[in-house]
Amino acid sequence: MAQPWPLHPPQRLVVLASGQGSNFEALVAASGERLAAQVVLLVVNNPGCGAEARAARLGIPCQLINHRDHPSRASLDTALIAACRQVQADLVVMAGWMRIVTPLLVQAYPDRLLNIHPSLLPSFRGLDAVGQALAAGVQLTGCTAHLVRPEVDAGPVLVQAAVPVLPGDDHRSLSARIQRQEHAILPLAVALAAARLAG
Ligand code: GAR
């Protein structure tokens, strides 16, 4: 096994996910290996999403905070902050969290809120970054793990991985290759964010 990244004390992670949860699972897997961290809670906003099923399989507590039950983004973020505080989160990782967050959440976890995005930011912010890259005809795209700032898909970059667009690539094939890189860089980004806080 590769040498663990030194993190003292081990970090308590809350993961926020809206979809399949493959990045969530990558963080759980890394937490048992190189990453001195524990995923203490998964929060999902979509009942029945793939991430929820993964949490059940992996034995990670999962809380549904459905944005449809909240009148505003601020109200949703207030509920998220309460859930994260309840489990004493050190870091909060948006791993396919498809809601725009407010400054409330960003300020509650300054330099402790991370996001993963399927492009080489600052290119292709927002929805369907893979589709945007294909439409633009770029030959190189990738993924970015970064600290979250109030603007969408912006903030200091922690780790990026470049992924070539191959002849014949479609949305599915390119997404799959980008996701493999996401699973590799997101645990490293968590380690770097924690190291940055430790100074
Ligand atoms: C990931 O590819 C992530 O980069 C993307 O959603 C996917 C979630 O996959 N996030 C965004 O586009 C955020 N702007 P997963 O649920 O299998 O981890």
mmCIF file of N, CA and C in Angstrom, residues 78-161:
data_model
loop_
_atom_site.group_PDB
_atom_site.id
_atom_site.type_symbol
_atom_site.label_atom_id
_atom_site.label_comp_id
_atom_site.label_asym_id
_atom_site.label_seq_id
_atom_site.Cartn_x
_atom_site.Cartn_y
_atom_site.Cartn_z
ATOM 1 N N THR A 78 -28.687 26.622 5.453
ATOM 2 C CA THR A 78 -28.766 26.643 6.919
ATOM 3 C C THR A 78 -28.942 25.221 7.448
ATOM 4 N N ALA A 79 -29.766 24.426 6.762
ATOM 5 C CA ALA A 79 -29.955 23.025 7.165
ATOM 6 C C ALA A 79 -28.665 22.222 6.961
ATOM 7 N N LEU A 80 -27.959 22.502 5.882
ATOM 8 C CA LEU A 80 -26.682 21.804 5.632
ATOM 9 C C LEU A 80 -25.658 22.127 6.723
ATOM 10 N N ILE A 81 -25.589 23.401 7.081
ATOM 11 C CA ILE A 81 -24.626 23.815 8.120
ATOM 12 C C ILE A 81 -24.948 23.099 9.432
ATOM 13 N N ALA A 82 -26.229 23.026 9.761
ATOM 14 C CA ALA A 82 -26.630 22.358 11.016
ATOM 15 C C ALA A 82 -26.213 20.883 10.981
ATOM 16 N N ALA A 83 -26.428 20.235 9.841
ATOM 17 C CA ALA A 83 -26.076 18.804 9.724
ATOM 18 C C ALA A 83 -24.564 18.618 9.856
ATOM 19 N N CYS A 84 -23.804 19.506 9.247
ATOM 20 C CA CYS A 84 -22.334 19.400 9.305
ATOM 21 C C CYS A 84 -21.824 19.674 10.717
ATOM 22 N N ARG A 85 -22.446 20.656 11.382
ATOM 23 C CA ARG A 85 -22.006 20.975 12.756
ATOM 24 C C ARG A 85 -22.339 19.829 13.701
ATOM 25 N N GLN A 86 -23.481 19.230 13.474
ATOM 26 C CA GLN A 86 -23.943 18.114 14.325
ATOM 27 C C GLN A 86 -22.901 16.998 14.405
ATOM 28 N N VAL A 87 -22.226 16.754 13.275
ATOM 29 C CA VAL A 87 -21.237 15.655 13.251
ATOM 30 C C VAL A 87 -19.797 16.187 13.346
ATOM 31 N N GLN A 88 -19.681 17.486 13.678
ATOM 32 C CA GLN A 88 -18.352 18.102 13.885
ATOM 33 C C GLN A 88 -17.435 17.909 12.678
ATOM 34 N N ALA A 89 -17.966 18.284 11.520
ATOM 35 C CA ALA A 89 -17.179 18.166 10.285
ATOM 36 C C ALA A 89 -15.972 19.098 10.313
ATOM 37 N N ASP A 90 -14.829 18.587 9.862
ATOM 38 C CA ASP A 90 -13.665 19.445 9.637
ATOM 39 C C ASP A 90 -13.707 20.010 8.220
ATOM 40 N N LEU A 91 -14.074 19.150 7.267
ATOM 41 C CA LEU A 91 -14.117 19.537 5.855
ATOM 42 C C LEU A 91 -15.436 19.064 5.255
ATOM 43 N N VAL A 92 -15.945 19.840 4.317
ATOM 44 C CA VAL A 92 -17.194 19.495 3.634
ATOM 45 C C VAL A 92 -16.880 19.421 2.141
ATOM 46 N N VAL A 93 -17.220 18.288 1.536
ATOM 47 C CA VAL A 93 -16.831 18.051 0.142
ATOM 48 C C VAL A 93 -18.074 17.936 -0.730
ATOM 49 N N MET A 94 -18.181 18.851 -1.698
ATOM 50 C CA MET A 94 -19.278 18.791 -2.667
ATOM 51 C C MET A 94 -18.826 17.857 -3.792
ATOM 52 N N ALA A 95 -19.379 16.652 -3.783
ATOM 53 C CA ALA A 95 -18.948 15.612 -4.730
ATOM 54 C C ALA A 95 -20.127 15.306 -5.649
ATOM 55 N N GLY A 96 -20.301 16.179 -6.653
ATOM 56 C CA GLY A 96 -21.489 16.050 -7.494
ATOM 57 C C GLY A 96 -22.713 16.640 -6.802
ATOM 58 N N TRP A 97 -22.511 17.730 -6.060
ATOM 59 C CA TRP A 97 -23.615 18.446 -5.391
ATOM 60 C C TRP A 97 -24.129 19.488 -6.382
ATOM 61 N N MET A 98 -25.300 19.240 -6.942
ATOM 62 C CA MET A 98 -25.752 20.041 -8.079
ATOM 63 C C MET A 98 -26.688 21.171 -7.632
ATOM 64 N N ARG A 99 -26.341 21.816 -6.520
ATOM 65 C CA ARG A 99 -27.064 22.993 -6.058
ATOM 66 C C ARG A 99 -26.070 24.138 -5.924
ATOM 67 N N ILE A 100 -26.518 25.324 -6.277
ATOM 68 C CA ILE A 100 -25.665 26.500 -6.069
ATOM 69 C C ILE A 100 -25.685 26.826 -4.574
ATOM 70 N N VAL A 101 -24.508 26.985 -4.002
ATOM 71 C CA VAL A 101 -24.473 27.285 -2.573
ATOM 72 C C VAL A 101 -24.395 28.798 -2.360
ATOM 73 N N THR A 102 -24.812 29.211 -1.157
ATOM 74 C CA THR A 102 -24.817 30.642 -0.825
ATOM 75 C C THR A 102 -23.561 30.968 -0.001
ATOM 76 N N PRO A 103 -23.283 32.259 0.162
ATOM 77 C CA PRO A 103 -22.149 32.644 1.022
ATOM 78 C C PRO A 103 -22.295 32.115 2.452
ATOM 79 N N LEU A 104 -23.519 31.811 2.874
ATOM 80 C CA LEU A 104 -23.704 31.268 4.230
ATOM 81 C C LEU A 104 -22.861 30.018 4.441
ATOM 82 N N LEU A 105 -22.974 29.071 3.497
ATOM 83 C CA LEU A 105 -22.237 27.808 3.626
ATOM 84 C C LEU A 105 -20.740 28.042 3.435
ATOM 85 N N VAL A 106 -20.404 28.886 2.466
ATOM 86 C CA VAL A 106 -18.985 29.162 2.198
ATOM 87 C C VAL A 106 -18.332 29.774 3.441
ATOM 88 N N GLN A 107 -19.052 30.690 4.098
ATOM 89 C CA GLN A 107 -18.458 31.368 5.264
ATOM 90 C C GLN A 107 -18.484 30.495 6.518
ATOM 91 N N ALA A 108 -19.406 29.538 6.566
ATOM 92 C CA ALA A 108 -19.444 28.633 7.728
ATOM 93 C C ALA A 108 -18.249 27.683 7.704
ATOM 94 N N TYR A 109 -17.743 27.397 6.503
ATOM 95 C CA TYR A 109 -16.594 26.481 6.356
ATOM 96 C C TYR A 109 -15.502 27.140 5.503
ATOM 97 N N PRO A 110 -14.918 28.238 6.026
ATOM 98 C CA PRO A 110 -13.928 28.970 5.215
ATOM 99 C C PRO A 110 -12.701 28.103 4.929
ATOM 100 N N ASP A 111 -12.402 27.976 3.667
ATOM 101 C CA ASP A 111 -11.273 27.136 3.207
ATOM 102 C C ASP A 111 -11.443 25.678 3.619
ATOM 103 N N ARG A 112 -12.652 25.310 4.008
ATOM 104 C CA ARG A 112 -12.950 23.925 4.412
ATOM 105 C C ARG A 112 -14.053 23.320 3.546
ATOM 106 N N LEU A 113 -14.466 24.051 2.520
ATOM 107 C CA LEU A 113 -15.522 23.577 1.619
ATOM 108 C C LEU A 113 -14.892 23.352 0.245
ATOM 109 N N LEU A 114 -14.978 22.100 -0.252
ATOM 110 C CA LEU A 114 -14.328 21.709 -1.513
ATOM 111 C C LEU A 114 -15.380 21.334 -2.539
ATOM 112 N N ASN A 115 -14.990 21.437 -3.805
ATOM 113 C CA ASN A 115 -15.880 21.035 -4.907
ATOM 114 C C ASN A 115 -15.056 20.301 -5.961
ATOM 115 N N ILE A 116 -15.692 19.362 -6.638
ATOM 116 C CA ILE A 116 -15.051 18.718 -7.793
ATOM 117 C C ILE A 116 -15.897 19.064 -9.014
ATOM 118 N N HIS A 117 -15.210 19.428 -10.112
ATOM 119 C CA HIS A 117 -15.919 19.868 -11.325
ATOM 120 C C HIS A 117 -15.264 19.220 -12.542
ATOM 121 N N PRO A 118 -16.068 18.728 -13.499
ATOM 122 C CA PRO A 118 -15.492 17.971 -14.620
ATOM 123 C C PRO A 118 -14.991 18.835 -15.778
ATOM 124 N N SER A 119 -14.113 19.771 -15.460
ATOM 125 C CA SER A 119 -13.412 20.530 -16.517
ATOM 126 C C SER A 119 -12.148 21.100 -15.909
ATOM 127 N N LEU A 120 -11.291 21.607 -16.768
ATOM 128 C CA LEU A 120 -10.123 22.329 -16.285
ATOM 129 C C LEU A 120 -10.566 23.774 -16.064
ATOM 130 N N LEU A 121 -10.999 24.077 -14.858
ATOM 131 C CA LEU A 121 -11.445 25.448 -14.561
ATOM 132 C C LEU A 121 -10.277 26.409 -14.773
ATOM 133 N N PRO A 122 -10.508 27.633 -15.260
ATOM 134 C CA PRO A 122 -11.814 28.286 -15.357
ATOM 135 C C PRO A 122 -12.597 27.987 -16.641
ATOM 136 N N SER A 123 -12.195 27.006 -17.435
ATOM 137 C CA SER A 123 -13.002 26.670 -18.612
ATOM 138 C C SER A 123 -14.240 25.887 -18.195
ATOM 139 N N PHE A 124 -15.325 26.123 -18.892
ATOM 140 C CA PHE A 124 -16.537 25.290 -18.825
ATOM 141 C C PHE A 124 -17.120 25.180 -17.420
ATOM 142 N N ARG A 125 -17.399 26.326 -16.836
ATOM 143 C CA ARG A 125 -18.112 26.349 -15.559
ATOM 144 C C ARG A 125 -19.570 25.960 -15.781
ATOM 145 N N GLY A 126 -20.245 25.622 -14.700
ATOM 146 C CA GLY A 126 -21.697 25.429 -14.735
ATOM 147 C C GLY A 126 -22.096 24.049 -15.193
ATOM 148 N N LEU A 127 -23.326 23.978 -15.734
ATOM 149 C CA LEU A 127 -23.913 22.675 -16.063
ATOM 150 C C LEU A 127 -23.249 22.050 -17.287
ATOM 151 N N ASP A 128 -23.234 20.724 -17.291
ATOM 152 C CA ASP A 128 -22.774 19.912 -18.413
ATOM 153 C C ASP A 128 -21.423 20.384 -18.975
ATOM 154 N N ALA A 129 -20.434 20.376 -18.101
ATOM 155 C CA ALA A 129 -19.092 20.800 -18.516
ATOM 156 C C ALA A 129 -18.528 19.873 -19.599
ATOM 157 N N VAL A 130 -18.870 18.592 -19.538
ATOM 158 C CA VAL A 130 -18.362 17.657 -20.548
ATOM 159 C C VAL A 130 -18.980 17.981 -21.910
ATOM 160 N N GLY A 131 -20.275 18.233 -21.935
ATOM 161 C CA GLY A 131 -20.951 18.627 -23.179
ATOM 162 C C GLY A 131 -20.384 19.934 -23.721
ATOM 163 N N GLN A 132 -20.092 20.861 -22.826
ATOM 164 C CA GLN A 132 -19.504 22.138 -23.255
ATOM 165 C C GLN A 132 -18.148 21.902 -23.909
ATOM 166 N N ALA A 133 -17.346 21.016 -23.332
ATOM 167 C CA ALA A 133 -16.008 20.747 -23.882
ATOM 168 C C ALA A 133 -16.125 20.095 -25.260
ATOM 169 N N LEU A 134 -17.064 19.146 -25.382
ATOM 170 C CA LEU A 134 -17.240 18.488 -26.686
ATOM 171 C C LEU A 134 -17.715 19.495 -27.731
ATOM 172 N N ALA A 135 -18.651 20.359 -27.337
ATOM 173 C CA ALA A 135 -19.182 21.348 -28.283
ATOM 174 C C ALA A 135 -18.106 22.332 -28.714
ATOM 175 N N ALA A 136 -17.194 22.646 -27.805
ATOM 176 C CA ALA A 136 -16.127 23.608 -28.130
ATOM 177 C C ALA A 136 -15.041 22.972 -28.985
ATOM 178 N N GLY A 137 -14.996 21.647 -29.013
ATOM 179 C CA GLY A 137 -13.989 20.969 -29.831
ATOM 180 C C GLY A 137 -12.599 20.995 -29.237
ATOM 181 N N VAL A 138 -12.491 21.153 -27.914
ATOM 182 C CA VAL A 138 -11.148 21.175 -27.316
ATOM 183 C C VAL A 138 -10.526 19.782 -27.413
ATOM 184 N N GLN A 139 -9.214 19.756 -27.410
ATOM 185 C CA GLN A 139 -8.508 18.464 -27.471
ATOM 186 C C GLN A 139 -8.072 17.998 -26.101
ATOM 187 N N LEU A 140 -8.187 18.913 -25.143
ATOM 188 C CA LEU A 140 -7.763 18.579 -23.783
ATOM 189 C C LEU A 140 -8.785 19.165 -22.814
ATOM 190 N N THR A 141 -9.292 18.335 -21.924
ATOM 191 C CA THR A 141 -10.150 18.830 -20.851
ATOM 192 C C THR A 141 -9.701 18.139 -19.575
ATOM 193 N N GLY A 142 -10.596 17.914 -18.617
ATOM 194 C CA GLY A 142 -10.139 17.277 -17.388
ATOM 195 C C GLY A 142 -11.059 17.549 -16.236
ATOM 196 N N CYS A 143 -10.475 17.656 -15.061
ATOM 197 C CA CYS A 143 -11.275 17.903 -13.870
ATOM 198 C C CYS A 143 -10.464 18.734 -12.877
ATOM 199 N N THR A 144 -11.211 19.395 -11.989
ATOM 200 C CA THR A 144 -10.594 20.314 -11.035
ATOM 201 C C THR A 144 -11.209 20.099 -9.660
ATOM 202 N N ALA A 145 -10.368 19.959 -8.657
ATOM 203 C CA ALA A 145 -10.832 19.985 -7.268
ATOM 204 C C ALA A 145 -10.360 21.310 -6.689
ATOM 205 N N HIS A 146 -11.308 22.059 -6.111
ATOM 206 C CA HIS A 146 -10.961 23.408 -5.667
ATOM 207 C C HIS A 146 -11.696 23.786 -4.394
ATOM 208 N N LEU A 147 -11.166 24.794 -3.718
ATOM 209 C CA LEU A 147 -11.873 25.376 -2.585
ATOM 210 C C LEU A 147 -13.005 26.232 -3.124
ATOM 211 N N VAL A 148 -14.109 26.244 -2.392
ATOM 212 C CA VAL A 148 -15.300 26.938 -2.892
ATOM 213 C C VAL A 148 -15.306 28.393 -2.428
ATOM 214 N N ARG A 149 -15.627 29.250 -3.382
ATOM 215 C CA ARG A 149 -15.863 30.668 -3.112
ATOM 216 C C ARG A 149 -17.301 30.959 -3.564
ATOM 217 N N PRO A 150 -17.856 32.130 -3.203
ATOM 218 C CA PRO A 150 -19.275 32.343 -3.519
ATOM 219 C C PRO A 150 -19.629 32.243 -5.009
ATOM 220 N N GLU A 151 -18.709 32.502 -5.934
ATOM 221 C CA GLU A 151 -19.052 32.366 -7.356
ATOM 222 C C GLU A 151 -19.106 30.877 -7.723
ATOM 223 N N VAL A 152 -19.963 30.543 -8.705
ATOM 224 C CA VAL A 152 -20.141 29.141 -9.096
ATOM 225 C C VAL A 152 -18.876 28.599 -9.769
ATOM 226 N N ASP A 153 -18.455 27.395 -9.343
ATOM 227 C CA ASP A 153 -17.301 26.715 -9.929
ATOM 228 C C ASP A 153 -16.077 27.627 -10.001
ATOM 229 N N ALA A 154 -15.813 28.270 -8.874
ATOM 230 C CA ALA A 154 -14.635 29.139 -8.799
ATOM 231 C C ALA A 154 -14.006 29.001 -7.422
ATOM 232 N N GLY A 155 -12.725 29.345 -7.355
ATOM 233 C CA GLY A 155 -12.027 29.277 -6.078
ATOM 234 C C GLY A 155 -10.658 28.671 -6.281
ATOM 235 N N PRO A 156 -9.775 28.812 -5.287
ATOM 236 C CA PRO A 156 -8.401 28.333 -5.442
ATOM 237 C C PRO A 156 -8.347 26.855 -5.819
ATOM 238 N N VAL A 157 -7.556 26.588 -6.842
ATOM 239 C CA VAL A 157 -7.421 25.202 -7.325
ATOM 240 C C VAL A 157 -6.543 24.417 -6.359
ATOM 241 N N LEU A 158 -6.990 23.222 -6.012
ATOM 242 C CA LEU A 158 -6.182 22.309 -5.189
ATOM 243 C C LEU A 158 -5.445 21.313 -6.076
ATOM 244 N N VAL A 159 -6.187 20.643 -6.965
ATOM 245 C CA VAL A 159 -5.588 19.665 -7.880
ATOM 246 C C VAL A 159 -6.378 19.675 -9.187
ATOM 247 N N GLN A 160 -5.648 19.545 -10.294
ATOM 248 C CA GLN A 160 -6.302 19.344 -11.594
ATOM 249 C C GLN A 160 -5.695 18.123 -12.271
ATOM 250 N N ALA A 161 -6.510 17.461 -13.087
ATOM 251 C CA ALA A 161 -5.994 16.380 -13.933
ATOM 252 C C ALA A 161 -6.461 16.659 -15.356
#
